[in-house]
mmCIF file of C-alpha atoms in Angstrom:
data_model
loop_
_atom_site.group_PDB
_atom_site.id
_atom_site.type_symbol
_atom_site.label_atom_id
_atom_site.label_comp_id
_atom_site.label_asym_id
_atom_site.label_seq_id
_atom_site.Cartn_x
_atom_site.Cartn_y
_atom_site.Cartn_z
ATOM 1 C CA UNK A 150 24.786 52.114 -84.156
ATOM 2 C CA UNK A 151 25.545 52.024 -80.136
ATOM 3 C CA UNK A 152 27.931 54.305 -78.629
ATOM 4 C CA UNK A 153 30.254 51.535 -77.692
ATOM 5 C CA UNK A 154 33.348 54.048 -76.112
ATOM 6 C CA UNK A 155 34.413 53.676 -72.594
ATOM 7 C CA UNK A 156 32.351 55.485 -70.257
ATOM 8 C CA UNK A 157 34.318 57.499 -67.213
ATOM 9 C CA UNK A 158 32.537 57.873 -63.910
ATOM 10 C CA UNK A 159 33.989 59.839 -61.161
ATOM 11 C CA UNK A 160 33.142 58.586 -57.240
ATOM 12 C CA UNK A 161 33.915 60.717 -54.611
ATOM 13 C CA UNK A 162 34.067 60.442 -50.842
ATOM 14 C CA UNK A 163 35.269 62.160 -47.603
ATOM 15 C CA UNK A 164 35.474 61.582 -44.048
ATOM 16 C CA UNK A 165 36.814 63.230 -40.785
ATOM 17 C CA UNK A 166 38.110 61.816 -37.762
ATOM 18 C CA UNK A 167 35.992 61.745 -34.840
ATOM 19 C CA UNK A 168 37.851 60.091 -32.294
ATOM 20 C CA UNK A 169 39.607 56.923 -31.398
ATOM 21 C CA UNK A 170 38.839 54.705 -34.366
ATOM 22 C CA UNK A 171 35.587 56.314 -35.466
ATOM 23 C CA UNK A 172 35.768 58.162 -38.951
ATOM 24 C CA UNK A 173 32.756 59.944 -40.139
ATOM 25 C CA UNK A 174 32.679 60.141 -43.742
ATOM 26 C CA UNK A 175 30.184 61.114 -46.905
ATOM 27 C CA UNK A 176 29.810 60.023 -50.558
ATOM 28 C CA UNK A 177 27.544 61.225 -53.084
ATOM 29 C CA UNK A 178 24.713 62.832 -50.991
ATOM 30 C CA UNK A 179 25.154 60.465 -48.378
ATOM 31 C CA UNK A 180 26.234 61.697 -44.616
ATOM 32 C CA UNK A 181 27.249 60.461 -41.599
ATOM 33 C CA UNK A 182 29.099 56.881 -43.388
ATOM 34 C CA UNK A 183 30.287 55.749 -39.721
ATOM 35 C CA UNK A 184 33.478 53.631 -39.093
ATOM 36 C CA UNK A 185 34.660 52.042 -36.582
ATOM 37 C CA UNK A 186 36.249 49.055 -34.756
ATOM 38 C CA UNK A 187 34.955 46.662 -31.656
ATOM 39 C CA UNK A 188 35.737 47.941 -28.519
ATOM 40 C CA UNK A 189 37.637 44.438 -28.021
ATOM 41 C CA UNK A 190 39.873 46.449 -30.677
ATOM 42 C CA UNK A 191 40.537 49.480 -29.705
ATOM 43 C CA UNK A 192 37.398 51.262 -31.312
ATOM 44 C CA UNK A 193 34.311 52.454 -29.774
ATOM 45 C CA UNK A 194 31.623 49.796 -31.634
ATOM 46 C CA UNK A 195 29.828 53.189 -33.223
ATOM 47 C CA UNK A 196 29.876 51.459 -37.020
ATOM 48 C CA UNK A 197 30.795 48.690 -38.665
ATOM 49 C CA UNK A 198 34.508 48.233 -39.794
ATOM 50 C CA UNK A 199 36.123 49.597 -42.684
ATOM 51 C CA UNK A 200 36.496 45.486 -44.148
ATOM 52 C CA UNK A 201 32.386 45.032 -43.885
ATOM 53 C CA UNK A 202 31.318 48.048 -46.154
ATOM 54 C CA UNK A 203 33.419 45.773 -48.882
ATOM 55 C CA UNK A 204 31.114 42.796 -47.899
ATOM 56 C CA UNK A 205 28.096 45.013 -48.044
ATOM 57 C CA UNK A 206 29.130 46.694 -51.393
ATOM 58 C CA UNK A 207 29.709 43.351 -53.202
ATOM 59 C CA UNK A 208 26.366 42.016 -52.158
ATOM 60 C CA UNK A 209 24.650 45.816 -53.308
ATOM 61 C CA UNK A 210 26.809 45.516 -56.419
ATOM 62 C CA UNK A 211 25.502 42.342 -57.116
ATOM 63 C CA UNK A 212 21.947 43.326 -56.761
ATOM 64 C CA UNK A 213 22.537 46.371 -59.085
ATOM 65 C CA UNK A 214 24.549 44.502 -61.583
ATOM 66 C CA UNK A 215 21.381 41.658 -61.480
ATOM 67 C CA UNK A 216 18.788 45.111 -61.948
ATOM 68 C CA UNK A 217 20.664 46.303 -64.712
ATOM 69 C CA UNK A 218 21.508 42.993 -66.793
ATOM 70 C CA UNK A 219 17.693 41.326 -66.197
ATOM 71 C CA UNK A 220 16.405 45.570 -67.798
ATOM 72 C CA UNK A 221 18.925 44.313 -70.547
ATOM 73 C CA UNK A 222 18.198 41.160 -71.475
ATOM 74 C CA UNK A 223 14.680 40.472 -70.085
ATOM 75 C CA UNK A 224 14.862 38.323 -67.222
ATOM 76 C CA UNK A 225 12.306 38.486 -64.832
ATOM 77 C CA UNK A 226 12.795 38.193 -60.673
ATOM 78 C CA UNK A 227 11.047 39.544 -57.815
ATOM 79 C CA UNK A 228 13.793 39.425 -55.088
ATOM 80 C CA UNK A 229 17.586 38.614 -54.236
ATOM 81 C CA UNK A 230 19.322 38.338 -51.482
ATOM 82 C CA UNK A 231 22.793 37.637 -49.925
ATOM 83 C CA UNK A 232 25.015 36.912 -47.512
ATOM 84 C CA UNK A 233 29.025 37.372 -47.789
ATOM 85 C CA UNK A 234 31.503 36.344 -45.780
ATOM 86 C CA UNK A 235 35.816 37.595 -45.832
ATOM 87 C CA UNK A 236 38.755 35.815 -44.378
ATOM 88 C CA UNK A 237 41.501 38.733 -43.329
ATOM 89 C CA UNK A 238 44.543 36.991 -41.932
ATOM 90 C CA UNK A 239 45.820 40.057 -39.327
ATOM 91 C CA UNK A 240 49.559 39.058 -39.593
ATOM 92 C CA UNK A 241 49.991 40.965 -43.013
ATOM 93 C CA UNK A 242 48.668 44.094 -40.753
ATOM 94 C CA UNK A 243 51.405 43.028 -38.000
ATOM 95 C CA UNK A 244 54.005 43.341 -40.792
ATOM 96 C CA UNK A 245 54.326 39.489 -40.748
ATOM 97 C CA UNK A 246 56.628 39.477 -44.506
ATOM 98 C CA UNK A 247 55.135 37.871 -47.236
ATOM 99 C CA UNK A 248 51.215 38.050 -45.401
ATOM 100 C CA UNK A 249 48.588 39.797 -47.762
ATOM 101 C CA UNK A 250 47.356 43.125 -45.737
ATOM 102 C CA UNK A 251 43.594 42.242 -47.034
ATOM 103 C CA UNK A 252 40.925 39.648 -47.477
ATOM 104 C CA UNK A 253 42.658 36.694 -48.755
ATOM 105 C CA UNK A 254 39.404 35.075 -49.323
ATOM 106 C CA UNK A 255 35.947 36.232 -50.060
ATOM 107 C CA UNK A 256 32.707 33.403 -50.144
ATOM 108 C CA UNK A 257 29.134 34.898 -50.942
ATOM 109 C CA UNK A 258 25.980 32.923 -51.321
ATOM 110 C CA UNK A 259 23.069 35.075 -53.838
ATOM 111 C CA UNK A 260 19.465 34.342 -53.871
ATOM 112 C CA UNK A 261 17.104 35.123 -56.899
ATOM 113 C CA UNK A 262 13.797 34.603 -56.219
ATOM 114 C CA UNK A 263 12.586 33.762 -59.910
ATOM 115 C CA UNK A 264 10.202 31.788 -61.976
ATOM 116 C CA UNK A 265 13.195 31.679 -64.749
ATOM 117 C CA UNK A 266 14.788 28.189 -66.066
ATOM 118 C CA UNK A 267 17.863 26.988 -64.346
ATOM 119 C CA UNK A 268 19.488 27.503 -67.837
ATOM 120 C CA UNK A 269 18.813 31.668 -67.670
ATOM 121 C CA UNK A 270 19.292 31.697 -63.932
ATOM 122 C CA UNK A 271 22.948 30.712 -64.836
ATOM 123 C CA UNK A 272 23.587 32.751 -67.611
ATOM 124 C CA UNK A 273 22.655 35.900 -66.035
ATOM 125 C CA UNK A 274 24.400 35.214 -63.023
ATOM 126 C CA UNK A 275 27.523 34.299 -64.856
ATOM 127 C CA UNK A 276 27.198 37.565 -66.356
ATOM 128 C CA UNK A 277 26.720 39.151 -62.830
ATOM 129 C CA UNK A 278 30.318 37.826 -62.131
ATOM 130 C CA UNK A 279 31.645 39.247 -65.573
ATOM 131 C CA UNK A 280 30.283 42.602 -65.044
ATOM 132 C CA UNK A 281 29.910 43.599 -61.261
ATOM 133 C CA UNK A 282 32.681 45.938 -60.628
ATOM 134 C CA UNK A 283 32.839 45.656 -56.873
ATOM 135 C CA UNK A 284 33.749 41.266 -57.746
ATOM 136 C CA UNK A 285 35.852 42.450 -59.886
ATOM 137 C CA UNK A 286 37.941 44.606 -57.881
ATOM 138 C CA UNK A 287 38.380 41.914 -55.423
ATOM 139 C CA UNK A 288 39.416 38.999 -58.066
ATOM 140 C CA UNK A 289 41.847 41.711 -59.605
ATOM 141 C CA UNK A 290 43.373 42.094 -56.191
ATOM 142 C CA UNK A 291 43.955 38.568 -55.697
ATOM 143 C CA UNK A 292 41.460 37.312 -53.402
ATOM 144 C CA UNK A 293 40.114 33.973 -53.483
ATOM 145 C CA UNK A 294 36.475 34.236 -54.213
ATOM 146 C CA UNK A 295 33.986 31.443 -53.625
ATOM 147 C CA UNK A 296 30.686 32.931 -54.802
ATOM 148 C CA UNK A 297 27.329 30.650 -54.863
ATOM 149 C CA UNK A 298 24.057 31.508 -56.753
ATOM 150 C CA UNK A 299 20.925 29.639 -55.427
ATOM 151 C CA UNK A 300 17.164 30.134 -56.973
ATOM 152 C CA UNK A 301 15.163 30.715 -53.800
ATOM 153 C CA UNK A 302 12.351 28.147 -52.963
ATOM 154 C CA UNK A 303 9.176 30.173 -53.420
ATOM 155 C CA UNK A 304 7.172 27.391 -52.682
ATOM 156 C CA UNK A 305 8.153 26.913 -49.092
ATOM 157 C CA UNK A 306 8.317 30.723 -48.350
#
């Protein structure tokens, strides 16, 4: 029988302040994580803001949650792609009352290249949405999330 219990994972990260706006920071094994703002914002336009590493880490956590669950269940695809795009309104970081302080709305568009039917396409994208943790941490939060799953036209590539 499986081991069905819960399964704890600890992430860690830190980071030092370099100067201005720019924060240098590590997780895992990985070094030299830049942040940073435009200069138009007071930064010095040495990384990308903290707000796109959450657009990057839904679309990676997509891809891995797509890896894992086509292992799982046999589904077969030789790429994926995507493209996200957040809506932060900056009044909630003014202090404008009642103004959420983060996205308030999240839209992503996923390509799978795949020779798959329509039918499996869906179902293991649905479960994509079920399982990816990063999508779920937004939804949980409250942010609208408009996500679109497209089977990539291998014909006119």
């Amino acid at each position: 029988m499986a081991d069905i219990r819960p399964k704890t994972v600890i992430y860690t990260a830190s980071g030092k302040w370099e100067s201005g706006m720019l924060v240098n920071s590590a997780a895992g094994s990985f070094t030299d994580i830049l942040t940073d703002m435009p200069e138009s914002s007071g930064g010095t336009d040495m990384g990308p803001r903290p707000l796109d590493y959450i657009l990057t880490s839904l679309i990676g956590c997509a891809g891995g949650t797509l890896s894992v669950l086509a292992k799982r269940s046999g589904f077969e695809y030789t790429g994926f792609t995507g493209e996200a795009q957040g809506i932060l309104d900056l009044g909630g970081f003014l202090g404008v009352p009642g103004v959420s302080k983060h996205f308030t709305s999240v839209s992503a568009i996923f390509i799978v290249e795949t020779d798959e039917s329509k039918e499996r396409v869906k179902e293991i994208c649905s479960l994509v949405e079920e399982k990816c943790p990063v999508l779920n941490l937004l939804a949980d939060a409250g942010v609208k999330l408009e996500i679109e799953w497209k089977i990539a036209d291998l014909e006119g590539a």
